[in-house]
């Protein structure tokens, strides 16, 4: 996907919104204005680092309701995220990854047995999904994550969604391929037999973000049966420079997988070539019949 085509895709998905408020706008001595806040969730970016070169499109938005002002949905979409290490001929890519969190200021359930009772919930609910995760290395074939889904509860309950501590069961189906001849050599299935914990923090100005995700449980493999499995990944992103209001960030990360018994660290830079401030979609209240 070319840069211009990707920029048009973001422009179509993310409606234009007003410029940032005063705290997010700096002023030079001559009266010129420049951005001091950045939206890490709506951008087209490219990365270069120790694990190779890559990029991707990030889109996120809020959905609010006229009929329920205390209810809001946050949707995050990551499209075409990829990294290619040319010297090692190694590829990592994800076609689509999404996160959907429902926040209600007075979240509750109603028990209709006998006298109905309203029970307040100390968490938000949500889900995460992923389709088309590809990992390929020379001499090892390819591992393709066909689909992954997690049902989540978020105990952070942040209305701004800058904090998240979500936990829940996860389901996943992966296959392993050989290239010569092309054939499926392994199936790996996690039928909600593993759990996930996802911690995320983001500063109000968007200049610093950090995340930690841990998965642990059992996986069924077609050739070996049930096995324990652990996956963990941590990352930090810090904006260190902005050119024409386009941020350049330092990215640090580390990943571990028990299936391959390897730990991979990375350091690099992310350059944003197109971004937008986060939009808010409000669903209008339907007209009442007269």
XYZ file of C-alpha atoms in Angstrom:
290
model
C 0.000 0.000 0.000
C 1.517 3.345 -1.065
C 1.831 6.307 1.286
C -0.764 8.390 -0.554
C -3.277 5.530 -0.631
C -2.815 4.848 3.080
C -3.231 8.542 3.895
C -6.481 8.624 1.915
C -7.676 5.532 3.813
C -7.106 7.227 7.177
C -8.760 10.431 5.937
C -11.826 8.424 4.926
C -12.015 6.494 8.205
C -11.223 9.416 10.499
C -13.379 12.525 10.083
C -11.741 15.932 10.410
C -12.018 17.529 13.836
C -11.124 20.839 15.388
C -7.508 21.598 16.220
C -6.168 20.857 19.667
C -7.079 23.002 22.636
C -4.698 25.645 23.965
C -2.720 23.288 26.284
C -1.807 21.226 23.211
C -0.680 24.224 21.159
C 2.628 26.026 21.621
C 3.285 29.586 20.421
C 6.601 30.930 19.134
C 7.944 34.404 19.814
C 6.599 35.546 16.436
C 3.123 34.143 17.076
C 3.482 30.899 15.144
C 1.669 27.869 16.495
C 2.870 24.284 16.780
C 1.493 21.045 18.204
C 2.662 19.830 21.606
C 0.200 16.927 21.894
C 0.005 13.908 19.597
C -2.607 11.232 18.962
C -0.858 7.863 18.944
C -4.081 6.125 17.900
C -4.759 7.844 14.554
C -1.756 7.789 12.276
C 0.182 6.316 9.402
C 3.695 5.566 10.624
C 6.900 3.840 9.624
C 9.472 2.225 11.900
C 13.143 1.395 11.585
C 15.029 -0.499 14.244
C 17.025 -3.484 15.296
C 14.270 -5.867 14.148
C 13.927 -4.343 10.668
C 11.769 -1.864 8.796
C 7.996 -1.656 8.826
C 4.886 0.411 9.322
C 1.150 0.352 9.753
C -2.106 2.272 10.059
C -3.717 3.005 13.435
C -7.293 4.256 13.794
C -9.257 4.757 17.014
C -12.431 6.581 17.908
C -15.142 6.961 20.523
C -18.835 6.227 20.078
C -21.244 8.035 22.382
C -25.033 8.006 22.596
C -27.548 10.816 23.056
C -29.909 8.434 24.811
C -27.207 7.173 27.230
C -24.727 9.982 27.999
C -22.890 7.835 30.564
C -22.098 5.117 28.019
C -19.151 5.256 25.612
C -17.377 2.750 23.365
C -13.669 3.005 22.461
C -12.678 1.187 19.277
C -9.068 0.741 18.203
C -8.029 -0.670 14.821
C -4.516 -1.548 13.639
C -4.288 -2.398 9.939
C -1.358 -3.782 7.964
C 1.204 -3.696 10.767
C 4.421 -5.304 9.514
C 8.170 -5.540 10.097
C 10.701 -6.955 7.650
C 14.338 -7.609 8.517
C 15.979 -7.505 5.086
C 19.411 -8.786 6.154
C 17.924 -11.838 7.892
C 14.991 -12.179 5.481
C 12.559 -12.302 8.423
C 8.945 -11.081 8.285
C 6.375 -10.306 10.976
C 2.964 -8.940 10.002
C -0.616 -8.622 11.242
C -3.418 -7.961 8.779
C -5.856 -6.651 11.420
C -5.877 -6.245 15.186
C -8.703 -4.574 17.118
C -9.646 -3.652 20.676
C -13.167 -2.717 21.753
C -13.946 -1.464 25.273
C -17.377 -0.460 26.633
C -17.321 2.048 29.494
C -20.395 2.915 31.556
C -20.201 5.352 34.441
C -22.774 3.325 36.370
C -22.115 -0.104 34.872
C -24.454 -2.659 36.352
C -26.444 -5.839 35.837
C -30.027 -6.522 36.894
C -31.062 -9.788 38.549
C -34.747 -10.279 37.641
C -35.383 -13.107 40.118
C -37.959 -12.228 42.749
C -37.570 -8.537 43.519
C -35.291 -7.183 40.721
C -31.899 -6.094 42.057
C -29.395 -3.753 40.456
C -25.766 -4.759 41.058
C -23.008 -2.313 40.134
C -19.946 -3.721 38.370
C -16.412 -2.624 39.313
C -15.152 -3.105 35.749
C -15.809 -2.332 32.085
C -16.249 -5.034 29.469
C -14.740 -5.464 26.033
C -13.056 -7.731 23.520
C -9.904 -8.036 21.449
C -9.567 -9.649 18.026
C -6.762 -10.424 15.608
C -6.763 -11.859 12.082
C -3.868 -12.867 9.857
C -0.771 -12.787 12.083
C 2.276 -13.971 10.092
C 5.732 -14.886 11.374
C 8.266 -16.206 8.896
C 11.943 -17.047 9.186
C 14.249 -18.757 6.694
C 14.683 -22.427 7.429
C 11.714 -22.506 9.830
C 8.755 -22.081 7.505
C 5.879 -19.798 8.445
C 3.554 -19.574 11.411
C 0.174 -18.031 10.643
C -2.264 -16.952 13.309
C -5.573 -17.468 11.552
C -7.778 -15.894 14.211
C -7.540 -14.833 17.843
C -10.241 -13.574 20.209
C -10.308 -12.519 23.853
C -13.217 -11.555 26.100
C -12.046 -8.859 28.507
C -12.937 -7.073 31.708
C -11.134 -3.778 32.303
C -10.686 -3.022 35.992
C -9.056 0.377 35.302
C -12.447 1.800 34.169
C -10.865 4.900 32.628
C -13.317 7.118 30.746
C -10.410 8.732 28.889
C -9.115 5.224 27.994
C -5.557 6.353 28.710
C -5.307 3.614 31.332
C -6.192 -0.025 30.864
C -5.777 -3.162 32.899
C -7.794 -5.802 31.101
C -7.905 -9.519 31.836
C -9.819 -12.405 30.336
C -9.774 -15.774 28.538
C -8.313 -16.056 25.057
C -8.958 -18.359 22.090
C -6.551 -18.804 19.188
C -5.934 -20.940 16.105
C -2.543 -21.065 14.417
C -1.015 -23.168 11.668
C 2.589 -23.843 10.666
C 3.578 -24.113 6.999
C 6.500 -25.618 5.153
C 7.461 -23.930 1.886
C 8.973 -26.848 -0.038
C 6.683 -28.545 -0.578
C 3.929 -26.169 0.565
C 2.026 -28.009 3.295
C 0.504 -27.522 6.736
C 2.724 -29.260 9.272
C 1.058 -28.258 12.548
C -2.157 -26.938 14.037
C -2.148 -25.115 17.389
C -5.477 -24.422 19.105
C -6.207 -22.526 22.323
C -9.935 -23.109 23.042
C -10.164 -20.494 25.827
C -7.601 -22.558 27.710
C -5.321 -19.554 28.263
C -5.721 -16.208 29.992
C -4.505 -12.758 29.025
C -3.533 -9.684 31.071
C -3.105 -6.385 29.215
C -1.722 -3.255 30.892
C -1.583 0.060 28.987
C -0.709 3.623 30.029
C -0.746 6.803 27.929
C 0.021 10.366 28.974
C -2.578 13.079 28.315
C -0.341 14.739 25.722
C 0.326 11.463 23.878
C 4.092 11.854 24.044
C 4.682 8.729 26.140
C 2.966 5.330 26.054
C 3.753 1.981 27.600
C 2.231 -1.462 27.502
C 2.635 -4.969 28.901
C 0.769 -8.046 27.681
C 1.079 -11.534 29.143
C -0.629 -14.733 27.955
C -0.378 -18.023 29.846
C -2.201 -21.331 29.678
C -2.272 -24.518 27.632
C -2.296 -25.070 23.866
C -3.256 -28.179 21.901
C -0.850 -29.120 19.081
C -1.741 -31.703 16.468
C 1.568 -33.550 16.752
C 2.257 -33.253 20.486
C -1.079 -32.828 22.271
C -1.556 -30.423 25.186
C 1.397 -28.257 26.236
C 1.858 -25.258 28.550
C 2.597 -21.970 26.804
C 3.599 -18.478 27.908
C 3.876 -15.319 25.811
C 4.869 -11.886 27.063
C 5.536 -8.561 25.376
C 6.400 -5.103 26.747
C 6.934 -1.822 24.901
C 7.586 1.869 25.557
C 7.223 4.706 23.065
C 8.494 8.241 23.751
C 8.220 11.172 21.339
C 11.597 12.902 21.239
C 11.185 15.218 18.240
C 8.532 16.665 15.947
C 9.117 17.940 12.416
C 6.286 20.062 10.992
C 4.070 18.740 13.808
C 4.837 15.147 12.819
C 6.289 13.251 15.806
C 9.345 11.032 15.776
C 9.424 8.588 18.675
C 11.942 6.275 20.275
C 10.503 2.749 20.588
C 11.784 0.082 22.968
C 10.365 -3.413 23.277
C 10.962 -6.980 24.360
C 9.094 -10.210 23.564
C 9.278 -13.751 24.947
C 7.675 -17.010 23.774
C 8.014 -20.322 25.565
C 7.191 -22.286 22.378
C 10.468 -21.185 20.786
C 12.235 -20.450 24.092
C 13.573 -17.157 22.784
C 13.596 -13.569 23.969
C 13.809 -10.811 21.365
C 14.547 -7.185 22.261
C 14.209 -4.286 19.881
C 15.069 -0.591 19.752
C 14.128 1.760 16.967
C 12.416 4.921 15.810
C 8.851 5.526 14.627
C 8.194 8.317 12.137
C 4.616 9.557 11.721
C 3.837 10.819 8.221
C 0.089 11.373 8.676
C -2.024 11.763 11.800
C -5.303 13.176 13.063
C -6.708 14.116 16.431
C -9.107 11.533 17.852
C -12.695 11.934 16.596
C -15.850 11.409 18.582
C -18.898 9.849 16.945
C -22.237 10.606 18.558
C -25.283 8.551 17.696
C -28.300 10.827 17.593
C -31.410 10.069 19.605
C -34.182 8.762 17.329
C -37.199 10.974 16.914
C -40.111 10.107 19.178
C -43.440 9.282 17.535
C -46.125 11.920 18.006
